PDB file of C-alpha atoms in Angstrom:
ATOM      1  CA  MET H   1       0.000   0.000   0.000  1.00 33.00           C
ATOM      2  CA  ASP H   2       1.266   3.465  -0.769  1.00 35.00           C
ATOM      3  CA  GLY H   3       1.547   6.239   1.798  1.00 36.00           C
ATOM      4  CA  ALA H   4       1.851   9.967   1.218  1.00 36.00           C
ATOM      5  CA  GLY H   5       5.511  10.015   0.239  1.00 39.00           C
ATOM      6  CA  PRO H   6       8.883  10.050   1.955  1.00 43.00           C
ATOM      7  CA  LEU H   7       9.114  11.841   5.279  1.00 51.00           C
ATOM      8  CA  ARG H   8      12.787  12.754   4.787  1.00 59.00           C
ATOM      9  CA  MET H   9      13.608  12.354   8.446  1.00 58.00           C
ATOM     10  CA  SER H  10      17.240  13.452   8.089  1.00 54.00           C
ATOM     11  CA  GLY H  11      18.214  16.892   9.274  1.00 52.00           C
ATOM     12  CA  ALA H  12      17.496  19.291  12.079  1.00 57.00           C
ATOM     13  CA  ASN H  13      14.112  19.907  13.708  1.00 72.00           C
ATOM     14  CA  ARG H  14      12.865  16.327  13.291  1.00 94.00           C
ATOM     15  CA  ARG H  15      11.505  15.076  16.604  1.00 98.00           C
ATOM     16  CA  VAL H  16      11.132  11.319  17.111  1.00 98.00           C
ATOM     17  CA  LEU H  17       9.806   9.183  19.975  1.00 98.00           C
ATOM     18  CA  VAL H  18      11.206   5.673  20.411  1.00 98.00           C
ATOM     19  CA  THR H  19       9.196   3.462  22.768  1.00 98.00           C
ATOM     20  CA  GLY H  20      11.326   0.699  24.230  1.00 98.00           C
ATOM     21  CA  GLY H  21      14.273   3.011  23.674  1.00 98.00           C
ATOM     22  CA  ALA H  22      16.446   1.379  26.346  1.00 98.00           C
ATOM     23  CA  GLY H  23      16.112  -2.060  24.781  1.00 97.00           C
ATOM     24  CA  PHE H  24      18.594  -3.879  22.580  1.00 97.00           C
ATOM     25  CA  ILE H  25      17.299  -2.668  19.213  1.00 98.00           C
ATOM     26  CA  GLY H  26      15.681   0.508  20.563  1.00 98.00           C
ATOM     27  CA  SER H  27      18.972   1.847  21.898  1.00 98.00           C
ATOM     28  CA  HIS H  28      20.707   1.264  18.571  1.00 98.00           C
ATOM     29  CA  LEU H  29      17.859   3.095  16.839  1.00 98.00           C
ATOM     30  CA  CYS H  30      18.216   6.064  19.197  1.00 98.00           C
ATOM     31  CA  ARG H  31      21.886   6.343  18.281  1.00 98.00           C
ATOM     32  CA  ARG H  32      21.132   6.167  14.557  1.00 98.00           C
ATOM     33  CA  LEU H  33      18.388   8.802  14.784  1.00 98.00           C
ATOM     34  CA  LEU H  34      20.743  11.167  16.620  1.00 98.00           C
ATOM     35  CA  ASP H  35      23.397  10.569  13.979  1.00 97.00           C
ATOM     36  CA  GLU H  36      20.814  11.562  11.358  1.00 96.00           C
ATOM     37  CA  GLY H  37      20.243  14.897  13.130  1.00 96.00           C
ATOM     38  CA  CYS H  38      16.941  14.107  14.841  1.00 97.00           C
ATOM     39  CA  GLU H  39      15.853  15.102  18.316  1.00 97.00           C
ATOM     40  CA  VAL H  40      15.132  11.812  20.088  1.00 98.00           C
ATOM     41  CA  LEU H  41      12.818  11.050  23.011  1.00 98.00           C
ATOM     42  CA  ALA H  42      13.147   7.540  24.472  1.00 98.00           C
ATOM     43  CA  PHE H  43      10.475   5.984  26.689  1.00 98.00           C
ATOM     44  CA  ASP H  44      11.057   2.685  28.507  1.00 98.00           C
ATOM     45  CA  ASN H  45       9.712   1.107  31.701  1.00 98.00           C
ATOM     46  CA  LEU H  46      13.026  -0.794  32.069  1.00 98.00           C
ATOM     47  CA  LEU H  47      11.231  -4.114  32.484  1.00 96.00           C
ATOM     48  CA  THR H  48      13.671  -5.731  30.054  1.00 96.00           C
ATOM     49  CA  GLY H  49      15.524  -2.647  28.796  1.00 96.00           C
ATOM     50  CA  HIS H  50      18.555  -1.242  30.593  1.00 96.00           C
ATOM     51  CA  LEU H  51      19.548   2.365  31.072  1.00 97.00           C
ATOM     52  CA  SER H  52      23.160   1.273  30.546  1.00 96.00           C
ATOM     53  CA  ASN H  53      22.265   0.726  26.869  1.00 97.00           C
ATOM     54  CA  LEU H  54      21.763   4.504  26.609  1.00 98.00           C
ATOM     55  CA  GLN H  55      24.712   5.539  28.751  1.00 96.00           C
ATOM     56  CA  ALA H  56      26.610   7.059  25.843  1.00 96.00           C
ATOM     57  CA  LEU H  57      23.564   9.136  24.844  1.00 98.00           C
ATOM     58  CA  LEU H  58      22.646  10.588  28.229  1.00 96.00           C
ATOM     59  CA  GLY H  59      23.608  14.260  28.268  1.00 93.00           C
ATOM     60  CA  HIS H  60      23.371  14.570  24.466  1.00 97.00           C
ATOM     61  CA  PRO H  61      21.648  17.909  23.726  1.00 97.00           C
ATOM     62  CA  ARG H  62      19.122  16.279  21.377  1.00 98.00           C
ATOM     63  CA  PHE H  63      18.337  13.252  23.529  1.00 98.00           C
ATOM     64  CA  SER H  64      16.016  12.735  26.484  1.00 98.00           C
ATOM     65  CA  PHE H  65      14.917   9.634  28.387  1.00 98.00           C
ATOM     66  CA  ASP H  66      11.726   9.075  30.365  1.00 98.00           C
ATOM     67  CA  HIS H  67      11.234   6.032  32.618  1.00 98.00           C
ATOM     68  CA  TYR H  68       7.662   5.396  31.549  1.00 98.00           C
ATOM     69  CA  ASP H  69       5.257   2.546  30.815  1.00 98.00           C
ATOM     70  CA  VAL H  70       3.586   3.220  27.461  1.00 98.00           C
ATOM     71  CA  THR H  71       0.557   1.099  28.346  1.00 98.00           C
ATOM     72  CA  ASN H  72      -0.510   4.110  30.415  1.00 96.00           C
ATOM     73  CA  PHE H  73      -1.824   7.400  29.047  1.00 93.00           C
ATOM     74  CA  LEU H  74       0.787   8.658  26.598  1.00 95.00           C
ATOM     75  CA  TYR H  75       1.495  12.359  26.318  1.00 94.00           C
ATOM     76  CA  VAL H  76       4.374  14.311  24.791  1.00 97.00           C
ATOM     77  CA  ASP H  77       4.628  18.059  24.938  1.00 96.00           C
ATOM     78  CA  GLY H  78       5.311  19.762  21.619  1.00 96.00           C
ATOM     79  CA  SER H  79       5.467  18.385  18.101  1.00 97.00           C
ATOM     80  CA  LEU H  80       6.404  14.887  16.965  1.00 98.00           C
ATOM     81  CA  ASP H  81       7.369  13.855  13.451  1.00 98.00           C
ATOM     82  CA  ALA H  82       7.546  10.111  14.036  1.00 98.00           C
ATOM     83  CA  ILE H  83       6.918   7.403  16.629  1.00 98.00           C
ATOM     84  CA  LEU H  84       8.867   4.140  16.491  1.00 98.00           C
ATOM     85  CA  HIS H  85       6.996   1.640  18.656  1.00 98.00           C
ATOM     86  CA  PHE H  86       9.596  -0.887  19.818  1.00 98.00           C
ATOM     87  CA  ALA H  87       8.374  -1.462  23.389  1.00 98.00           C
ATOM     88  CA  SER H  88       7.906  -5.136  24.235  1.00 97.00           C
ATOM     89  CA  PRO H  89       9.688  -8.007  25.924  1.00 96.00           C
ATOM     90  CA  ALA H  90      10.811 -10.220  23.037  1.00 93.00           C
ATOM     91  CA  SER H  91      12.759 -13.199  24.380  1.00 91.00           C
ATOM     92  CA  PRO H  92      11.210 -16.680  24.538  1.00 88.00           C
ATOM     93  CA  ALA H  93      12.190 -16.651  28.217  1.00 89.00           C
ATOM     94  CA  ASP H  94       9.825 -13.699  28.652  1.00 94.00           C
ATOM     95  CA  PHE H  95       6.866 -15.536  27.116  1.00 94.00           C
ATOM     96  CA  GLU H  96       6.433 -17.519  30.348  1.00 93.00           C
ATOM     97  CA  ARG H  97       7.831 -14.889  32.731  1.00 95.00           C
ATOM     98  CA  LEU H  98       5.995 -11.794  31.449  1.00 97.00           C
ATOM     99  CA  PRO H  99       2.967 -12.977  29.438  1.00 97.00           C
ATOM    100  CA  ILE H 100       0.513 -10.328  30.634  1.00 98.00           C
ATOM    101  CA  GLN H 101       2.980  -7.487  30.148  1.00 98.00           C
ATOM    102  CA  ILE H 102       3.663  -8.675  26.590  1.00 98.00           C
ATOM    103  CA  LEU H 103      -0.044  -8.760  25.766  1.00 98.00           C
ATOM    104  CA  LYS H 104      -0.620  -5.347  27.348  1.00 98.00           C
ATOM    105  CA  VAL H 105       2.169  -3.553  25.501  1.00 98.00           C
ATOM    106  CA  GLY H 106       1.131  -5.149  22.212  1.00 98.00           C
ATOM    107  CA  SER H 107      -2.483  -4.066  22.666  1.00 98.00           C
ATOM    108  CA  LEU H 108      -2.784  -1.144  25.106  1.00 98.00           C
ATOM    109  CA  GLY H 109       0.700   0.188  24.351  1.00 98.00           C
ATOM    110  CA  THR H 110       0.112   0.112  20.609  1.00 98.00           C
ATOM    111  CA  HIS H 111      -3.279   1.782  21.068  1.00 98.00           C
ATOM    112  CA  LYS H 112      -1.748   4.578  23.159  1.00 98.00           C
ATOM    113  CA  ALA H 113       1.138   5.089  20.730  1.00 98.00           C
ATOM    114  CA  LEU H 114      -1.198   5.184  17.722  1.00 98.00           C
ATOM    115  CA  GLY H 115      -3.437   7.680  19.511  1.00 98.00           C
ATOM    116  CA  LEU H 116      -0.427   9.914  20.103  1.00 98.00           C
ATOM    117  CA  ALA H 117       0.609   9.580  16.440  1.00 98.00           C
ATOM    118  CA  ARG H 118      -2.883  10.625  15.397  1.00 98.00           C
ATOM    119  CA  ALA H 119      -2.907  13.609  17.765  1.00 98.00           C
ATOM    120  CA  LYS H 120       0.511  14.799  16.586  1.00 98.00           C
ATOM    121  CA  GLY H 121       0.171  13.986  12.900  1.00 98.00           C
ATOM    122  CA  ALA H 122       3.269  11.802  13.286  1.00 98.00           C
ATOM    123  CA  ARG H 123       4.387   8.893  11.164  1.00 98.00           C
ATOM    124  CA  PHE H 124       4.059   5.612  13.092  1.00 98.00           C
ATOM    125  CA  LEU H 125       6.440   2.689  12.612  1.00 98.00           C
ATOM    126  CA  LEU H 126       5.516  -0.581  14.313  1.00 98.00           C
ATOM    127  CA  ALA H 127       8.177  -3.100  15.248  1.00 98.00           C
ATOM    128  CA  SER H 128       6.464  -6.362  14.388  1.00 98.00           C
ATOM    129  CA  THR H 129       8.105  -9.752  14.199  1.00 97.00           C
ATOM    130  CA  SER H 130       8.751 -12.911  12.241  1.00 96.00           C
ATOM    131  CA  GLU H 131       6.794 -14.607  15.033  1.00 95.00           C
ATOM    132  CA  CYS H 132       3.681 -13.502  13.133  1.00 97.00           C
ATOM    133  CA  TYR H 133       4.423 -16.472  10.869  1.00 96.00           C
ATOM    134  CA  GLY H 134       4.467 -18.925  13.802  1.00 94.00           C
ATOM    135  CA  ASP H 135       5.887 -22.338  12.919  1.00 93.00           C
ATOM    136  CA  PRO H 136       5.758 -21.711   9.170  1.00 94.00           C
ATOM    137  CA  LEU H 137       4.656 -24.271   6.611  1.00 95.00           C
ATOM    138  CA  VAL H 138       6.249 -22.141   3.877  1.00 95.00           C
ATOM    139  CA  SER H 139       9.942 -21.284   3.587  1.00 94.00           C
ATOM    140  CA  PRO H 140      11.214 -18.690   3.013  1.00 96.00           C
ATOM    141  CA  GLN H 141       8.363 -16.652   4.458  1.00 97.00           C
ATOM    142  CA  PRO H 142       7.018 -13.831   2.247  1.00 98.00           C
ATOM    143  CA  GLU H 143       4.937 -11.018   3.705  1.00 98.00           C
ATOM    144  CA  SER H 144       1.881 -12.515   2.003  1.00 98.00           C
ATOM    145  CA  TYR H 145       2.114 -15.704   4.095  1.00 97.00           C
ATOM    146  CA  LEU H 146      -0.582 -15.621   6.779  1.00 97.00           C
ATOM    147  CA  GLY H 147       1.225 -17.838   9.243  1.00 96.00           C
ATOM    148  CA  ASN H 148       0.760 -20.975  11.324  1.00 95.00           C
ATOM    149  CA  VAL H 149       0.308 -19.683  14.873  1.00 95.00           C
ATOM    150  CA  ASN H 150      -0.970 -21.449  17.986  1.00 95.00           C
ATOM    151  CA  PRO H 151      -2.935 -18.698  19.761  1.00 96.00           C
ATOM    152  CA  VAL H 152      -3.207 -20.602  23.054  1.00 96.00           C
ATOM    153  CA  GLY H 153       0.374 -21.892  23.225  1.00 94.00           C
ATOM    154  CA  ILE H 154       3.151 -20.436  25.375  1.00 94.00           C
ATOM    155  CA  ARG H 155       4.495 -18.416  22.423  1.00 94.00           C
ATOM    156  CA  GLY H 156       1.010 -17.174  21.551  1.00 96.00           C
ATOM    157  CA  VAL H 157       1.201 -14.227  23.938  1.00 97.00           C
ATOM    158  CA  TYR H 158       3.928 -12.648  21.803  1.00 97.00           C
ATOM    159  CA  ASP H 159       2.760 -13.890  18.406  1.00 97.00           C
ATOM    160  CA  GLU H 160      -0.801 -12.709  18.868  1.00 98.00           C
ATOM    161  CA  ALA H 161       0.169  -9.439  20.564  1.00 98.00           C
ATOM    162  CA  LYS H 162       2.171  -8.512  17.480  1.00 98.00           C
ATOM    163  CA  ARG H 163      -0.494  -9.710  15.063  1.00 98.00           C
ATOM    164  CA  PHE H 164      -3.055  -7.607  16.940  1.00 98.00           C
ATOM    165  CA  ALA H 165      -0.654  -4.640  16.867  1.00 98.00           C
ATOM    166  CA  GLU H 166      -0.366  -4.989  13.081  1.00 98.00           C
ATOM    167  CA  ALA H 167      -4.156  -5.102  12.724  1.00 98.00           C
ATOM    168  CA  MET H 168      -4.602  -2.020  14.895  1.00 98.00           C
ATOM    169  CA  THR H 169      -1.879  -0.141  13.029  1.00 98.00           C
ATOM    170  CA  MET H 170      -3.574  -0.842   9.713  1.00 98.00           C
ATOM    171  CA  ALA H 171      -6.971   0.136  11.153  1.00 98.00           C
ATOM    172  CA  TYR H 172      -5.575   3.525  12.217  1.00 98.00           C
ATOM    173  CA  HIS H 173      -3.922   3.876   8.804  1.00 98.00           C
ATOM    174  CA  ARG H 174      -7.137   3.123   6.908  1.00 98.00           C
ATOM    175  CA  HIS H 175      -9.685   4.728   9.230  1.00 98.00           C
ATOM    176  CA  HIS H 176      -7.785   7.735  10.595  1.00 98.00           C
ATOM    177  CA  GLY H 177      -5.315   8.212   7.768  1.00 97.00           C
ATOM    178  CA  ILE H 178      -2.178   8.087   9.909  1.00 97.00           C
ATOM    179  CA  GLU H 179       1.104   7.496   8.111  1.00 97.00           C
ATOM    180  CA  ALA H 180       1.974   3.915   9.112  1.00 98.00           C
ATOM    181  CA  ARG H 181       4.904   1.592   8.534  1.00 98.00           C
ATOM    182  CA  ILE H 182       5.260  -2.036   9.694  1.00 98.00           C
ATOM    183  CA  VAL H 183       8.562  -3.896   9.901  1.00 98.00           C
ATOM    184  CA  ARG H 184       8.631  -7.632  10.584  1.00 98.00           C
ATOM    185  CA  ILE H 185      11.939  -8.194  12.338  1.00 98.00           C
ATOM    186  CA  PHE H 186      13.659 -11.556  12.011  1.00 97.00           C
ATOM    187  CA  ASN H 187      16.342 -12.889  14.373  1.00 95.00           C
ATOM    188  CA  THR H 188      18.681 -10.002  15.154  1.00 97.00           C
ATOM    189  CA  PHE H 189      21.853 -10.050  17.224  1.00 97.00           C
ATOM    190  CA  GLY H 190      24.703  -7.820  18.330  1.00 97.00           C
ATOM    191  CA  PRO H 191      26.065  -5.736  21.200  1.00 97.00           C
ATOM    192  CA  ARG H 192      23.682  -4.795  24.045  1.00 96.00           C
ATOM    193  CA  MET H 193      21.814  -8.096  24.044  1.00 96.00           C
ATOM    194  CA  GLN H 194      21.160  -9.166  27.618  1.00 91.00           C
ATOM    195  CA  VAL H 195      23.479 -11.816  29.000  1.00 88.00           C
ATOM    196  CA  ASP H 196      20.434 -13.624  30.429  1.00 84.00           C
ATOM    197  CA  ASP H 197      18.262 -12.890  27.402  1.00 85.00           C
ATOM    198  CA  GLY H 198      17.216 -16.504  26.883  1.00 84.00           C
ATOM    199  CA  ARG H 199      17.651 -16.424  23.108  1.00 91.00           C
ATOM    200  CA  ALA H 200      20.092 -18.721  21.337  1.00 93.00           C
ATOM    201  CA  ILE H 201      22.982 -16.365  20.569  1.00 96.00           C
ATOM    202  CA  PRO H 202      23.280 -14.796  24.051  1.00 96.00           C
ATOM    203  CA  ASN H 203      22.906 -18.239  25.614  1.00 95.00           C
ATOM    204  CA  PHE H 204      25.575 -19.761  23.387  1.00 97.00           C
ATOM    205  CA  PHE H 205      28.066 -16.941  23.956  1.00 97.00           C
ATOM    206  CA  THR H 206      27.489 -16.830  27.709  1.00 97.00           C
ATOM    207  CA  GLN H 207      27.852 -20.583  28.100  1.00 97.00           C
ATOM    208  CA  ALA H 208      30.868 -20.844  25.784  1.00 97.00           C
ATOM    209  CA  ILE H 209      32.753 -17.956  27.409  1.00 97.00           C
ATOM    210  CA  ARG H 210      32.111 -19.377  30.880  1.00 96.00           C
ATOM    211  CA  GLY H 211      33.124 -22.853  29.755  1.00 96.00           C
ATOM    212  CA  ASP H 212      29.707 -24.304  30.577  1.00 97.00           C
ATOM    213  CA  ASP H 213      27.852 -26.860  28.495  1.00 97.00           C
ATOM    214  CA  VAL H 214      26.210 -25.168  25.505  1.00 97.00           C
ATOM    215  CA  THR H 215      22.498 -26.010  25.438  1.00 96.00           C
ATOM    216  CA  VAL H 216      20.882 -26.845  22.100  1.00 96.00           C
ATOM    217  CA  PHE H 217      17.185 -27.643  22.079  1.00 94.00           C
ATOM    218  CA  GLY H 218      16.042 -30.694  20.157  1.00 94.00           C
ATOM    219  CA  ASP H 219      18.525 -32.151  17.706  1.00 95.00           C
ATOM    220  CA  GLY H 220      19.610 -28.663  16.628  1.00 94.00           C
ATOM    221  CA  ALA H 221      18.421 -29.145  13.058  1.00 94.00           C
ATOM    222  CA  GLN H 222      15.912 -26.295  13.388  1.00 94.00           C
ATOM    223  CA  THR H 223      17.113 -23.232  11.506  1.00 92.00           C
ATOM    224  CA  ARG H 224      17.197 -19.484  11.982  1.00 93.00           C
ATOM    225  CA  SER H 225      18.482 -16.620   9.829  1.00 94.00           C
ATOM    226  CA  ILE H 226      20.552 -14.213  11.897  1.00 96.00           C
ATOM    227  CA  CYS H 227      20.932 -10.521  11.031  1.00 98.00           C
ATOM    228  CA  TYR H 228      23.439  -8.151  12.644  1.00 98.00           C
ATOM    229  CA  VAL H 229      21.794  -5.233  14.424  1.00 98.00           C
ATOM    230  CA  ASP H 230      23.420  -2.502  12.292  1.00 98.00           C
ATOM    231  CA  ASP H 231      21.864  -4.014   9.170  1.00 98.00           C
ATOM    232  CA  LEU H 232      18.489  -4.225  10.895  1.00 98.00           C
ATOM    233  CA  VAL H 233      18.654  -0.571  11.953  1.00 98.00           C
ATOM    234  CA  GLU H 234      19.516   0.447   8.393  1.00 98.00           C
ATOM    235  CA  GLY H 235      16.429  -1.388   7.148  1.00 98.00           C
ATOM    236  CA  VAL H 236      14.209   0.278   9.747  1.00 98.00           C
ATOM    237  CA  TRP H 237      15.619   3.699   8.865  1.00 98.00           C
ATOM    238  CA  ARG H 238      14.949   3.133   5.165  1.00 98.00           C
ATOM    239  CA  LEU H 239      11.386   1.979   5.839  1.00 98.00           C
ATOM    240  CA  LEU H 240      10.728   5.004   8.044  1.00 97.00           C
ATOM    241  CA  ASN H 241      11.722   7.247   5.148  1.00 97.00           C
ATOM    242  CA  ALA H 242      10.057   5.199   2.395  1.00 97.00           C
ATOM    243  CA  ASP H 243       6.569   5.539   0.987  1.00 95.00           C
ATOM    244  CA  TYR H 244       5.695   1.868   1.502  1.00 96.00           C
ATOM    245  CA  VAL H 245       3.444   0.925   4.419  1.00 94.00           C
ATOM    246  CA  GLY H 246       4.336  -2.726   4.693  1.00 84.00           C
ATOM    247  CA  PRO H 247       4.613  -5.084   6.334  1.00 98.00           C
ATOM    248  CA  VAL H 248       8.208  -5.555   5.211  1.00 98.00           C
ATOM    249  CA  ASN H 249      10.487  -8.399   6.299  1.00 98.00           C
ATOM    250  CA  ILE H 250      13.888  -7.249   7.532  1.00 98.00           C
ATOM    251  CA  GLY H 251      16.419  -9.968   8.292  1.00 98.00           C
ATOM    252  CA  SER H 252      19.089 -12.163   6.786  1.00 97.00           C
ATOM    253  CA  ASP H 253      18.039 -14.781   4.267  1.00 94.00           C
ATOM    254  CA  ALA H 254      21.116 -16.926   5.025  1.00 92.00           C
ATOM    255  CA  GLU H 255      19.871 -19.914   7.011  1.00 92.00           C
ATOM    256  CA  ILE H 256      21.857 -21.711   9.726  1.00 95.00           C
ATOM    257  CA  SER H 257      20.987 -24.642  12.000  1.00 96.00           C
ATOM    258  CA  MET H 258      21.078 -24.110  15.744  1.00 96.00           C
ATOM    259  CA  LEU H 259      23.647 -26.906  16.143  1.00 97.00           C
ATOM    260  CA  ASN H 260      25.918 -25.322  13.550  1.00 97.00           C
ATOM    261  CA  LEU H 261      25.529 -21.910  15.191  1.00 97.00           C
ATOM    262  CA  ALA H 262      26.419 -23.317  18.619  1.00 97.00           C
ATOM    263  CA  GLN H 263      29.506 -25.037  17.209  1.00 97.00           C
ATOM    264  CA  ARG H 264      30.632 -21.861  15.431  1.00 97.00           C
ATOM    265  CA  ILE H 265      30.276 -19.779  18.590  1.00 98.00           C
ATOM    266  CA  ILE H 266      32.194 -22.342  20.658  1.00 98.00           C
ATOM    267  CA  ALA H 267      35.025 -22.236  18.100  1.00 98.00           C
ATOM    268  CA  LEU H 268      34.925 -18.437  17.902  1.00 97.00           C
ATOM    269  CA  CYS H 269      35.340 -18.206  21.678  1.00 97.00           C
ATOM    270  CA  GLY H 270      38.140 -20.772  21.764  1.00 97.00           C
ATOM    271  CA  SER H 271      36.005 -22.596  24.304  1.00 97.00           C
ATOM    272  CA  LYS H 272      36.188 -26.186  25.511  1.00 96.00           C
ATOM    273  CA  SER H 273      32.440 -26.269  26.079  1.00 97.00           C
ATOM    274  CA  ARG H 274      30.534 -29.258  24.781  1.00 97.00           C
ATOM    275  CA  VAL H 275      27.082 -29.233  23.226  1.00 97.00           C
ATOM    276  CA  VAL H 276      24.295 -30.834  25.236  1.00 97.00           C
ATOM    277  CA  HIS H 277      20.761 -31.347  23.984  1.00 96.00           C
ATOM    278  CA  ARG H 278      17.546 -30.539  25.819  1.00 94.00           C
ATOM    279  CA  PRO H 279      13.893 -31.165  24.835  1.00 93.00           C
ATOM    280  CA  LEU H 280      12.511 -28.823  22.203  1.00 89.00           C
ATOM    281  CA  PRO H 281      10.123 -26.202  23.659  1.00 86.00           C
ATOM    282  CA  PRO H 282       6.464 -26.262  22.540  1.00 85.00           C
ATOM    283  CA  ASP H 283       5.716 -24.629  19.160  1.00 82.00           C
ATOM    284  CA  ASP H 284       9.410 -23.868  18.537  1.00 84.00           C
ATOM    285  CA  PRO H 285       9.636 -23.025  14.804  1.00 87.00           C
ATOM    286  CA  LYS H 286      11.475 -25.620  12.714  1.00 89.00           C
ATOM    287  CA  VAL H 287      12.480 -23.054  10.101  1.00 89.00           C
ATOM    288  CA  ARG H 288      12.738 -19.280  10.136  1.00 91.00           C
ATOM    289  CA  ARG H 289      13.969 -17.557   6.997  1.00 95.00           C
ATOM    290  CA  PRO H 290      12.627 -14.352   5.450  1.00 97.00           C
ATOM    291  CA  ASP H 291      11.893 -13.678   1.838  1.00 98.00           C
ATOM    292  CA  ILE H 292      13.492 -10.225   1.573  1.00 98.00           C
ATOM    293  CA  SER H 293      12.725  -9.549  -2.087  1.00 98.00           C
ATOM    294  CA  LEU H 294      10.215  -6.856  -1.056  1.00 98.00           C
ATOM    295  CA  ALA H 295      12.824  -5.050   1.074  1.00 98.00           C
ATOM    296  CA  ARG H 296      15.246  -5.169  -1.858  1.00 98.00           C
ATOM    297  CA  LYS H 297      12.615  -3.764  -4.213  1.00 98.00           C
ATOM    298  CA  GLU H 298      11.008  -1.094  -2.014  1.00 98.00           C
ATOM    299  CA  LEU H 299      13.920  -0.081   0.208  1.00 98.00           C
ATOM    300  CA  GLY H 300      16.995  -1.049  -1.787  1.00 98.00           C
ATOM    301  CA  TRP H 301      18.014  -2.969   1.336  1.00 98.00           C
ATOM    302  CA  SER H 302      19.862  -6.203   1.949  1.00 98.00           C
ATOM    303  CA  PRO H 303      22.224  -7.297   4.739  1.00 98.00           C
ATOM    304  CA  GLN H 304      25.791  -6.061   4.328  1.00 97.00           C
ATOM    305  CA  ILE H 305      27.520  -7.480   7.409  1.00 97.00           C
ATOM    306  CA  SER H 306      28.376 -11.171   7.240  1.00 96.00           C
ATOM    307  CA  ALA H 307      27.363 -13.536  10.014  1.00 95.00           C
ATOM    308  CA  GLU H 308      31.052 -14.170  10.701  1.00 95.00           C
ATOM    309  CA  GLU H 309      31.833 -10.470  11.189  1.00 97.00           C
ATOM    310  CA  GLY H 310      28.697  -9.882  13.230  1.00 98.00           C
ATOM    311  CA  LEU H 311      29.475 -12.835  15.497  1.00 98.00           C
ATOM    312  CA  ARG H 312      33.041 -11.572  16.042  1.00 98.00           C
ATOM    313  CA  ARG H 313      31.738  -8.156  17.115  1.00 98.00           C
ATOM    314  CA  THR H 314      29.150  -9.783  19.358  1.00 98.00           C
ATOM    315  CA  ARG H 315      31.773 -12.064  20.927  1.00 98.00           C
ATOM    316  CA  ASP H 316      33.833  -9.022  21.870  1.00 97.00           C
ATOM    317  CA  TYR H 317      30.794  -7.443  23.516  1.00 97.00           C
ATOM    318  CA  PHE H 318      30.015 -10.570  25.543  1.00 97.00           C
ATOM    319  CA  LEU H 319      33.646 -10.990  26.573  1.00 97.00           C
ATOM    320  CA  GLU H 320      33.516  -7.487  28.058  1.00 95.00           C
ATOM    321  CA  ALA H 321      30.039  -7.913  29.529  1.00 94.00           C
ATOM    322  CA  LEU H 322      31.041 -11.146  31.273  1.00 94.00           C
ATOM    323  CA  SER H 323      34.450  -9.981  32.479  1.00 89.00           C
ATOM    324  CA  PRO H 324      34.858  -9.881  36.282  1.00 79.00           C
TER     325      PRO H 324
END
């Protein structure tokens, strides 16, 4: 669907709100927006985000942070040009630990953020997810694939929260005419991931660096496609400035098995850890690989940083994060 044309966010006097701004991806987005000359407001309730992720930005003349839960009434004084809604716990470990909070930020938080976008005449970009596809029966997954999601399973709280958020975003776009963008984010990794995140790459690095057994669920044949965070942020930036509503898949289309990934991380860390296998969690996707032909066509985007280079950078981050 076509919007009303590029926003041209670069340059002075552009004011942007990032919800979930202290999170892994949100903090990288804040940095990029500042580099592009924007004034950036970051909101985060610090449930899974960390203020340390924004340490280098605190005190910047065009940056401000508010410890705030966006499921509450959302108000910003002054103008806003764009809202990037990235607030949500996103780790599988959170699906059992924080199910109600995930559902609330996907529904109430999205509603509040869309209402603010409408009031301010701001462009709204929703961070959606590859989880919308569930355990896909089609690979790679194009944006036209409607998914294979278990709404009452453990993962359903996140899957359905994001699917609802997409539906609400499109309703506000169609009914209220707000400028909307939807990005479906596939597996992303890099510096500022939480050590105890619960996702595969942080788990593998943490276990390998500590010399612990590296846990692989199932036989490890299930695949993911891993994208370095700088590439992801570039894709989000291009979508924000494009005249395509979406949804648009952003992620790497290079597939890797979980067993292979664990072995590569062990080798990269020079670790003596051994791989141990644990039962596969319910509804764990067997494949996860995006069709990124739409991103190439509409955004001129494709990943530029190899998995090898991204993993080296991420190893260095975890070595520092885990140092005594």
